[in-house]
PDB file of C-alpha atoms in Angstrom:
ATOM      1  CA  LEU A   1       7.412 -12.433  -9.160  1.00 49.00           C
ATOM      2  CA  PHE A   2       7.750  -9.478  -6.852  1.00 50.00           C
ATOM      3  CA  THR A   3      10.251  -9.069  -4.326  1.00 49.00           C
ATOM      4  CA  GLY A   4      10.196  -6.422  -1.508  1.00 47.00           C
ATOM      5  CA  ALA A   5      11.377  -3.787  -4.063  1.00 48.00           C
ATOM      6  CA  PRO A   6       8.683  -1.783  -5.673  1.00 49.00           C
ATOM      7  CA  THR A   7       8.108  -2.492  -9.229  1.00 55.00           C
ATOM      8  CA  ASP A   8       5.328   0.039 -10.110  1.00 59.00           C
ATOM      9  CA  GLY A   9       6.861   3.391  -9.275  1.00 62.00           C
ATOM     10  CA  ASN A  10       5.390   3.336  -5.668  1.00 62.00           C
ATOM     11  CA  PRO A  11       8.054   3.787  -3.045  1.00 61.00           C
ATOM     12  CA  ARG A  12       6.469   1.396  -0.606  1.00 62.00           C
ATOM     13  CA  PRO A  13       7.492  -2.242  -0.919  1.00 64.00           C
ATOM     14  CA  HIS A  14       4.685  -4.804  -1.442  1.00 68.00           C
ATOM     15  CA  TYR A  15       3.167  -6.243   1.520  1.00 73.00           C
ATOM     16  CA  PHE A  16       1.403  -9.465   0.607  1.00 80.00           C
ATOM     17  CA  TYR A  17      -0.429 -10.512   3.833  1.00 80.00           C
ATOM     18  CA  SER A  18      -2.214 -13.704   2.774  1.00 84.00           C
ATOM     19  CA  GLY A  19      -3.420 -15.497  -0.292  1.00 89.00           C
ATOM     20  CA  LEU A  20      -4.911 -18.543  -1.873  1.00 91.00           C
ATOM     21  CA  LEU A  21      -4.745 -20.716  -4.886  1.00 93.00           C
ATOM     22  CA  ASP A  22      -7.736 -20.612  -7.142  1.00 94.00           C
ATOM     23  CA  GLY A  23      -7.032 -23.129  -9.933  1.00 93.00           C
ATOM     24  CA  SER A  24      -3.982 -21.764 -11.754  1.00 94.00           C
ATOM     25  CA  ASP A  25      -4.206 -18.334 -10.108  1.00 93.00           C
ATOM     26  CA  LEU A  26      -2.520 -17.239  -6.886  1.00 93.00           C
ATOM     27  CA  VAL A  27      -4.755 -14.319  -5.284  1.00 93.00           C
ATOM     28  CA  VAL A  28      -2.945 -12.388  -2.765  1.00 92.00           C
ATOM     29  CA  THR A  29      -3.814  -9.379  -0.622  1.00 89.00           C
ATOM     30  CA  ASP A  30      -1.463  -6.516  -1.189  1.00 88.00           C
ATOM     31  CA  ARG A  31      -1.843  -4.190   1.775  1.00 83.00           C
ATOM     32  CA  SER A  32       0.738  -1.655   0.520  1.00 82.00           C
ATOM     33  CA  ARG A  33      -1.412  -1.081  -2.673  1.00 83.00           C
ATOM     34  CA  ASN A  34      -4.926  -1.704  -1.211  1.00 86.00           C
ATOM     35  CA  ALA A  35      -5.544  -4.275  -3.796  1.00 88.00           C
ATOM     36  CA  LEU A  36      -6.038  -7.924  -4.571  1.00 88.00           C
ATOM     37  CA  ARG A  37      -3.230  -9.197  -6.948  1.00 89.00           C
ATOM     38  CA  ILE A  38      -4.030 -12.191  -9.142  1.00 91.00           C
ATOM     39  CA  PHE A  39      -1.080 -14.093 -10.699  1.00 91.00           C
ATOM     40  CA  ASP A  40      -1.199 -16.788 -13.327  1.00 94.00           C
ATOM     41  CA  VAL A  41       1.020 -19.522 -11.786  1.00 93.00           C
ATOM     42  CA  SER A  42       0.429 -22.230 -14.277  1.00 95.00           C
ATOM     43  CA  ARG A  43       4.066 -22.097 -15.005  1.00 93.00           C
ATOM     44  CA  PRO A  44       5.376 -21.735 -11.454  1.00 89.00           C
ATOM     45  CA  LEU A  45       8.873 -20.672 -12.503  1.00 89.00           C
ATOM     46  CA  ASP A  46       7.445 -17.980 -14.692  1.00 89.00           C
ATOM     47  CA  PRO A  47       4.410 -16.413 -12.788  1.00 89.00           C
ATOM     48  CA  ARG A  48       2.571 -13.493 -14.381  1.00 90.00           C
ATOM     49  CA  LEU A  49       0.541 -10.784 -12.950  1.00 90.00           C
ATOM     50  CA  ARG A  50      -2.908 -11.302 -14.532  1.00 89.00           C
ATOM     51  CA  GLN A  51      -4.970  -8.608 -12.714  1.00 88.00           C
ATOM     52  CA  THR A  52      -5.025  -6.084  -9.972  1.00 87.00           C
ATOM     53  CA  LEU A  53      -8.374  -5.410  -8.314  1.00 86.00           C
ATOM     54  CA  ALA A  54      -8.246  -2.046  -6.453  1.00 84.00           C
ATOM     55  CA  ILE A  55      -9.974  -1.848  -3.007  1.00 84.00           C
ATOM     56  CA  ALA A  56     -11.054   1.657  -2.117  1.00 78.00           C
ATOM     57  CA  ALA A  57     -12.117   0.654   1.335  1.00 70.00           C
ATOM     58  CA  GLY A  58      -8.743   0.178   2.669  1.00 76.00           C
ATOM     59  CA  ALA A  59      -5.927  -2.456   3.139  1.00 82.00           C
ATOM     60  CA  PRO A  60      -6.973  -6.123   2.758  1.00 87.00           C
ATOM     61  CA  VAL A  61      -5.910  -8.571   5.297  1.00 85.00           C
ATOM     62  CA  SER A  62      -7.178 -12.089   4.171  1.00 86.00           C
ATOM     63  CA  VAL A  63      -9.066 -13.581   1.167  1.00 90.00           C
ATOM     64  CA  VAL A  64     -11.298 -16.611   0.751  1.00 88.00           C
ATOM     65  CA  ARG A  65     -13.307 -17.876  -2.192  1.00 89.00           C
ATOM     66  CA  MET A  66     -16.999 -18.627  -1.672  1.00 84.00           C
ATOM     67  CA  GLY A  67     -18.897 -19.521  -4.937  1.00 83.00           C
ATOM     68  CA  GLU A  68     -18.179 -16.967  -7.627  1.00 85.00           C
ATOM     69  CA  GLU A  69     -16.967 -14.320  -5.194  1.00 86.00           C
ATOM     70  CA  TYR A  70     -13.814 -13.479  -3.118  1.00 89.00           C
ATOM     71  CA  LEU A  71     -14.581 -12.475   0.470  1.00 86.00           C
ATOM     72  CA  VAL A  72     -11.872 -10.204   1.717  1.00 88.00           C
ATOM     73  CA  SER A  73     -11.299  -9.122   5.304  1.00 84.00           C
ATOM     74  CA  MET A  74     -10.415  -5.529   5.628  1.00 82.00           C
ATOM     75  CA  GLY A  75      -9.126  -5.156   9.244  1.00 72.00           C
ATOM     76  CA  GLY A  76     -10.950  -2.218  10.587  1.00 71.00           C
ATOM     77  CA  GLY A  77     -13.022  -1.937   7.429  1.00 74.00           C
ATOM     78  CA  GLY A  78     -15.070  -5.177   8.030  1.00 77.00           C
ATOM     79  CA  LEU A  79     -15.562  -7.708   5.215  1.00 81.00           C
ATOM     80  CA  ILE A  80     -16.340  -7.150   1.533  1.00 84.00           C
ATOM     81  CA  ARG A  81     -17.284  -9.289  -1.382  1.00 85.00           C
ATOM     82  CA  MET A  82     -15.579  -9.035  -4.825  1.00 85.00           C
ATOM     83  CA  PRO A  83     -16.657 -10.854  -8.015  1.00 84.00           C
ATOM     84  CA  ARG A  84     -14.116 -13.469  -9.360  1.00 83.00           C
ATOM     85  CA  ARG A  85     -14.847 -12.485 -12.949  1.00 76.00           C
ATOM     86  CA  PRO A  86     -12.937  -9.432 -14.110  1.00 68.00           C
ATOM     87  CA  ASP A  87     -15.858  -8.321 -16.416  1.00 73.00           C
ATOM     88  CA  ALA A  88     -18.390  -8.316 -13.334  1.00 69.00           C
ATOM     89  CA  PRO A  89     -20.093  -4.895 -12.897  1.00 67.00           C
ATOM     90  CA  GLY A  90     -19.802  -2.728  -9.907  1.00 67.00           C
ATOM     91  CA  PRO A  91     -17.340  -2.050  -7.013  1.00 68.00           C
ATOM     92  CA  PRO A  92     -16.748  -4.381  -4.202  1.00 72.00           C
ATOM     93  CA  ALA A  93     -19.547  -4.556  -1.869  1.00 76.00           C
ATOM     94  CA  PRO A  94     -19.544  -4.412   1.874  1.00 75.00           C
ATOM     95  CA  LEU A  95     -20.734  -7.592   3.547  1.00 75.00           C
ATOM     96  CA  LEU A  96     -19.978  -6.655   7.128  1.00 68.00           C
ATOM     97  CA  ASP A  97     -19.040  -3.086   7.411  1.00 59.00           C
ATOM     98  CA  GLN A  98     -20.160  -2.596  11.147  1.00 58.00           C
ATOM     99  CA  TRP A  99     -17.531  -5.121  12.528  1.00 61.00           C
ATOM    100  CA  ASP A 100     -14.412  -3.449  13.863  1.00 59.00           C
ATOM    101  CA  PHE A 101     -11.522  -5.628  13.148  1.00 71.00           C
ATOM    102  CA  VAL A 102     -11.902  -8.666  10.946  1.00 75.00           C
ATOM    103  CA  THR A 103      -8.395 -10.363  10.799  1.00 76.00           C
ATOM    104  CA  GLU A 104      -9.121 -13.700   9.105  1.00 80.00           C
ATOM    105  CA  VAL A 105     -11.869 -15.510   7.534  1.00 83.00           C
ATOM    106  CA  ALA A 106     -12.247 -19.233   6.648  1.00 85.00           C
ATOM    107  CA  PRO A 107     -15.092 -20.906   4.864  1.00 86.00           C
ATOM    108  CA  TYR A 108     -16.916 -23.809   6.371  1.00 87.00           C
ATOM    109  CA  PRO A 109     -19.117 -25.917   4.143  1.00 84.00           C
ATOM    110  CA  PRO A 110     -21.915 -25.623   3.279  1.00 85.00           C
ATOM    111  CA  HIS A 111     -22.590 -21.962   3.815  1.00 86.00           C
ATOM    112  CA  TRP A 112     -20.756 -20.838   6.929  1.00 89.00           C
ATOM    113  CA  LEU A 113     -18.063 -18.359   7.390  1.00 88.00           C
ATOM    114  CA  LEU A 114     -15.791 -18.379  10.412  1.00 90.00           C
ATOM    115  CA  VAL A 115     -14.522 -14.935  11.274  1.00 87.00           C
ATOM    116  CA  ALA A 116     -11.688 -13.953  13.689  1.00 84.00           C
ATOM    117  CA  ASP A 117     -12.943 -10.555  15.136  1.00 73.00           C
ATOM    118  CA  ASN A 118     -10.237  -8.713  17.207  1.00 70.00           C
ATOM    119  CA  PHE A 119     -12.689  -6.139  18.577  1.00 64.00           C
ATOM    120  CA  ASP A 120     -14.807  -8.782  20.531  1.00 68.00           C
ATOM    121  CA  GLY A 121     -11.757 -11.071  21.130  1.00 74.00           C
ATOM    122  CA  GLY A 122     -13.049 -14.341  19.615  1.00 82.00           C
ATOM    123  CA  MET A 123     -14.411 -16.188  16.630  1.00 88.00           C
ATOM    124  CA  LYS A 124     -17.889 -15.556  14.988  1.00 86.00           C
ATOM    125  CA  VAL A 125     -19.592 -17.904  12.639  1.00 89.00           C
ATOM    126  CA  LEU A 126     -21.791 -16.291  10.033  1.00 88.00           C
ATOM    127  CA  ASP A 127     -24.529 -18.105   8.101  1.00 90.00           C
ATOM    128  CA  LEU A 128     -24.200 -17.162   4.410  1.00 87.00           C
ATOM    129  CA  SER A 129     -27.137 -19.282   3.069  1.00 89.00           C
ATOM    130  CA  ASP A 130     -28.710 -15.954   2.063  1.00 85.00           C
ATOM    131  CA  PRO A 131     -25.680 -14.112   0.641  1.00 71.00           C
ATOM    132  CA  THR A 132     -27.289 -10.654   0.625  1.00 74.00           C
ATOM    133  CA  GLY A 133     -28.069 -10.997   4.278  1.00 79.00           C
ATOM    134  CA  PRO A 134     -25.500 -12.757   6.382  1.00 82.00           C
ATOM    135  CA  ARG A 135     -26.607 -13.746   9.798  1.00 86.00           C
ATOM    136  CA  LEU A 136     -24.704 -14.288  12.866  1.00 86.00           C
ATOM    137  CA  ALA A 137     -25.140 -18.027  13.848  1.00 89.00           C
ATOM    138  CA  SER A 138     -22.697 -18.336  16.757  1.00 88.00           C
ATOM    139  CA  VAL A 139     -20.050 -16.690  18.840  1.00 87.00           C
ATOM    140  CA  TYR A 140     -16.870 -18.176  20.511  1.00 89.00           C
ATOM    141  CA  LEU A 141     -15.428 -15.620  22.931  1.00 86.00           C
ATOM    142  CA  THR A 142     -11.816 -16.654  23.652  1.00 85.00           C
ATOM    143  CA  GLY A 143     -10.748 -13.888  25.917  1.00 81.00           C
ATOM    144  CA  ASN A 144      -8.228 -12.187  23.629  1.00 82.00           C
ATOM    145  CA  PHE A 145      -7.455 -11.431  19.972  1.00 81.00           C
ATOM    146  CA  CYS A 146      -7.749 -14.255  17.399  1.00 82.00           C
ATOM    147  CA  ASP A 147      -5.325 -13.922  14.378  1.00 79.00           C
ATOM    148  CA  SER A 148      -5.980 -16.931  12.152  1.00 82.00           C
ATOM    149  CA  ILE A 149      -8.430 -19.879  11.755  1.00 88.00           C
ATOM    150  CA  VAL A 150      -8.242 -23.137  10.062  1.00 89.00           C
ATOM    151  CA  ALA A 151     -11.449 -25.233   9.721  1.00 89.00           C
ATOM    152  CA  TYR A 152     -11.435 -29.001   9.277  1.00 88.00           C
ATOM    153  CA  ASP A 153     -13.777 -32.002  10.162  1.00 90.00           C
ATOM    154  CA  GLY A 154     -16.042 -30.175  12.414  1.00 90.00           C
ATOM    155  CA  PHE A 155     -13.364 -28.069  14.345  1.00 92.00           C
ATOM    156  CA  ALA A 156     -11.740 -24.749  13.976  1.00 91.00           C
ATOM    157  CA  ALA A 157      -8.226 -24.304  15.063  1.00 92.00           C
ATOM    158  CA  VAL A 158      -7.869 -20.723  16.227  1.00 89.00           C
ATOM    159  CA  SER A 159      -4.753 -18.860  16.878  1.00 87.00           C
ATOM    160  CA  ASN A 160      -5.340 -16.783  20.121  1.00 83.00           C
ATOM    161  CA  ARG A 161      -2.747 -14.215  21.353  1.00 82.00           C
ATOM    162  CA  ALA A 162      -3.118 -15.066  25.058  1.00 84.00           C
ATOM    163  CA  ARG A 163      -4.017 -18.763  25.179  1.00 87.00           C
ATOM    164  CA  GLY A 164      -2.138 -20.108  22.005  1.00 89.00           C
ATOM    165  CA  LEU A 165      -3.808 -22.507  19.698  1.00 90.00           C
ATOM    166  CA  LEU A 166      -7.562 -23.314  20.688  1.00 90.00           C
ATOM    167  CA  LEU A 167      -9.509 -26.077  19.165  1.00 92.00           C
ATOM    168  CA  LEU A 168     -13.165 -25.174  18.889  1.00 91.00           C
ATOM    169  CA  ASP A 169     -16.009 -27.741  18.199  1.00 92.00           C
ATOM    170  CA  LEU A 170     -18.313 -26.397  15.495  1.00 89.00           C
ATOM    171  CA  VAL A 171     -20.638 -29.353  15.625  1.00 84.00           C
ATOM    172  CA  ASP A 172     -21.889 -29.590  19.163  1.00 67.00           C
TER     173      ASP A 172
END
């Protein structure tokens, strides 16, 4: 696949910050190239770079799939949406450009998005039932930066820099 050594003439090593499996594709954020890289991993011992999706808005931090789009957190650049299909028209669209530092996002069915926002020091819950107009549904202030989120069975496990692992109830 890729090692830390550059393979494209760029002197900076690759910095794959996070990723997800999407069928036989591995989608990773490449912060050193400001891109999403999509690898065909149907043959795990012989992965192939399928596509590179450039992101002009800055360096991507995390990626999740919601429907036919990827939602990419951009650190200080907020949150953008990118179509999964390579032939889809247009550049990535900002979803939340007014947020200061989105470090991690996690989908929560049926139409919620959990967002670790380091500016406010907590987790926000977005309602994406109208994908063109996300609505802030709830805020959990944790007193310090949150770096990662895992959602499961009505709860969110949130990594908090000062307080460790927090378990937040999403239902009550």
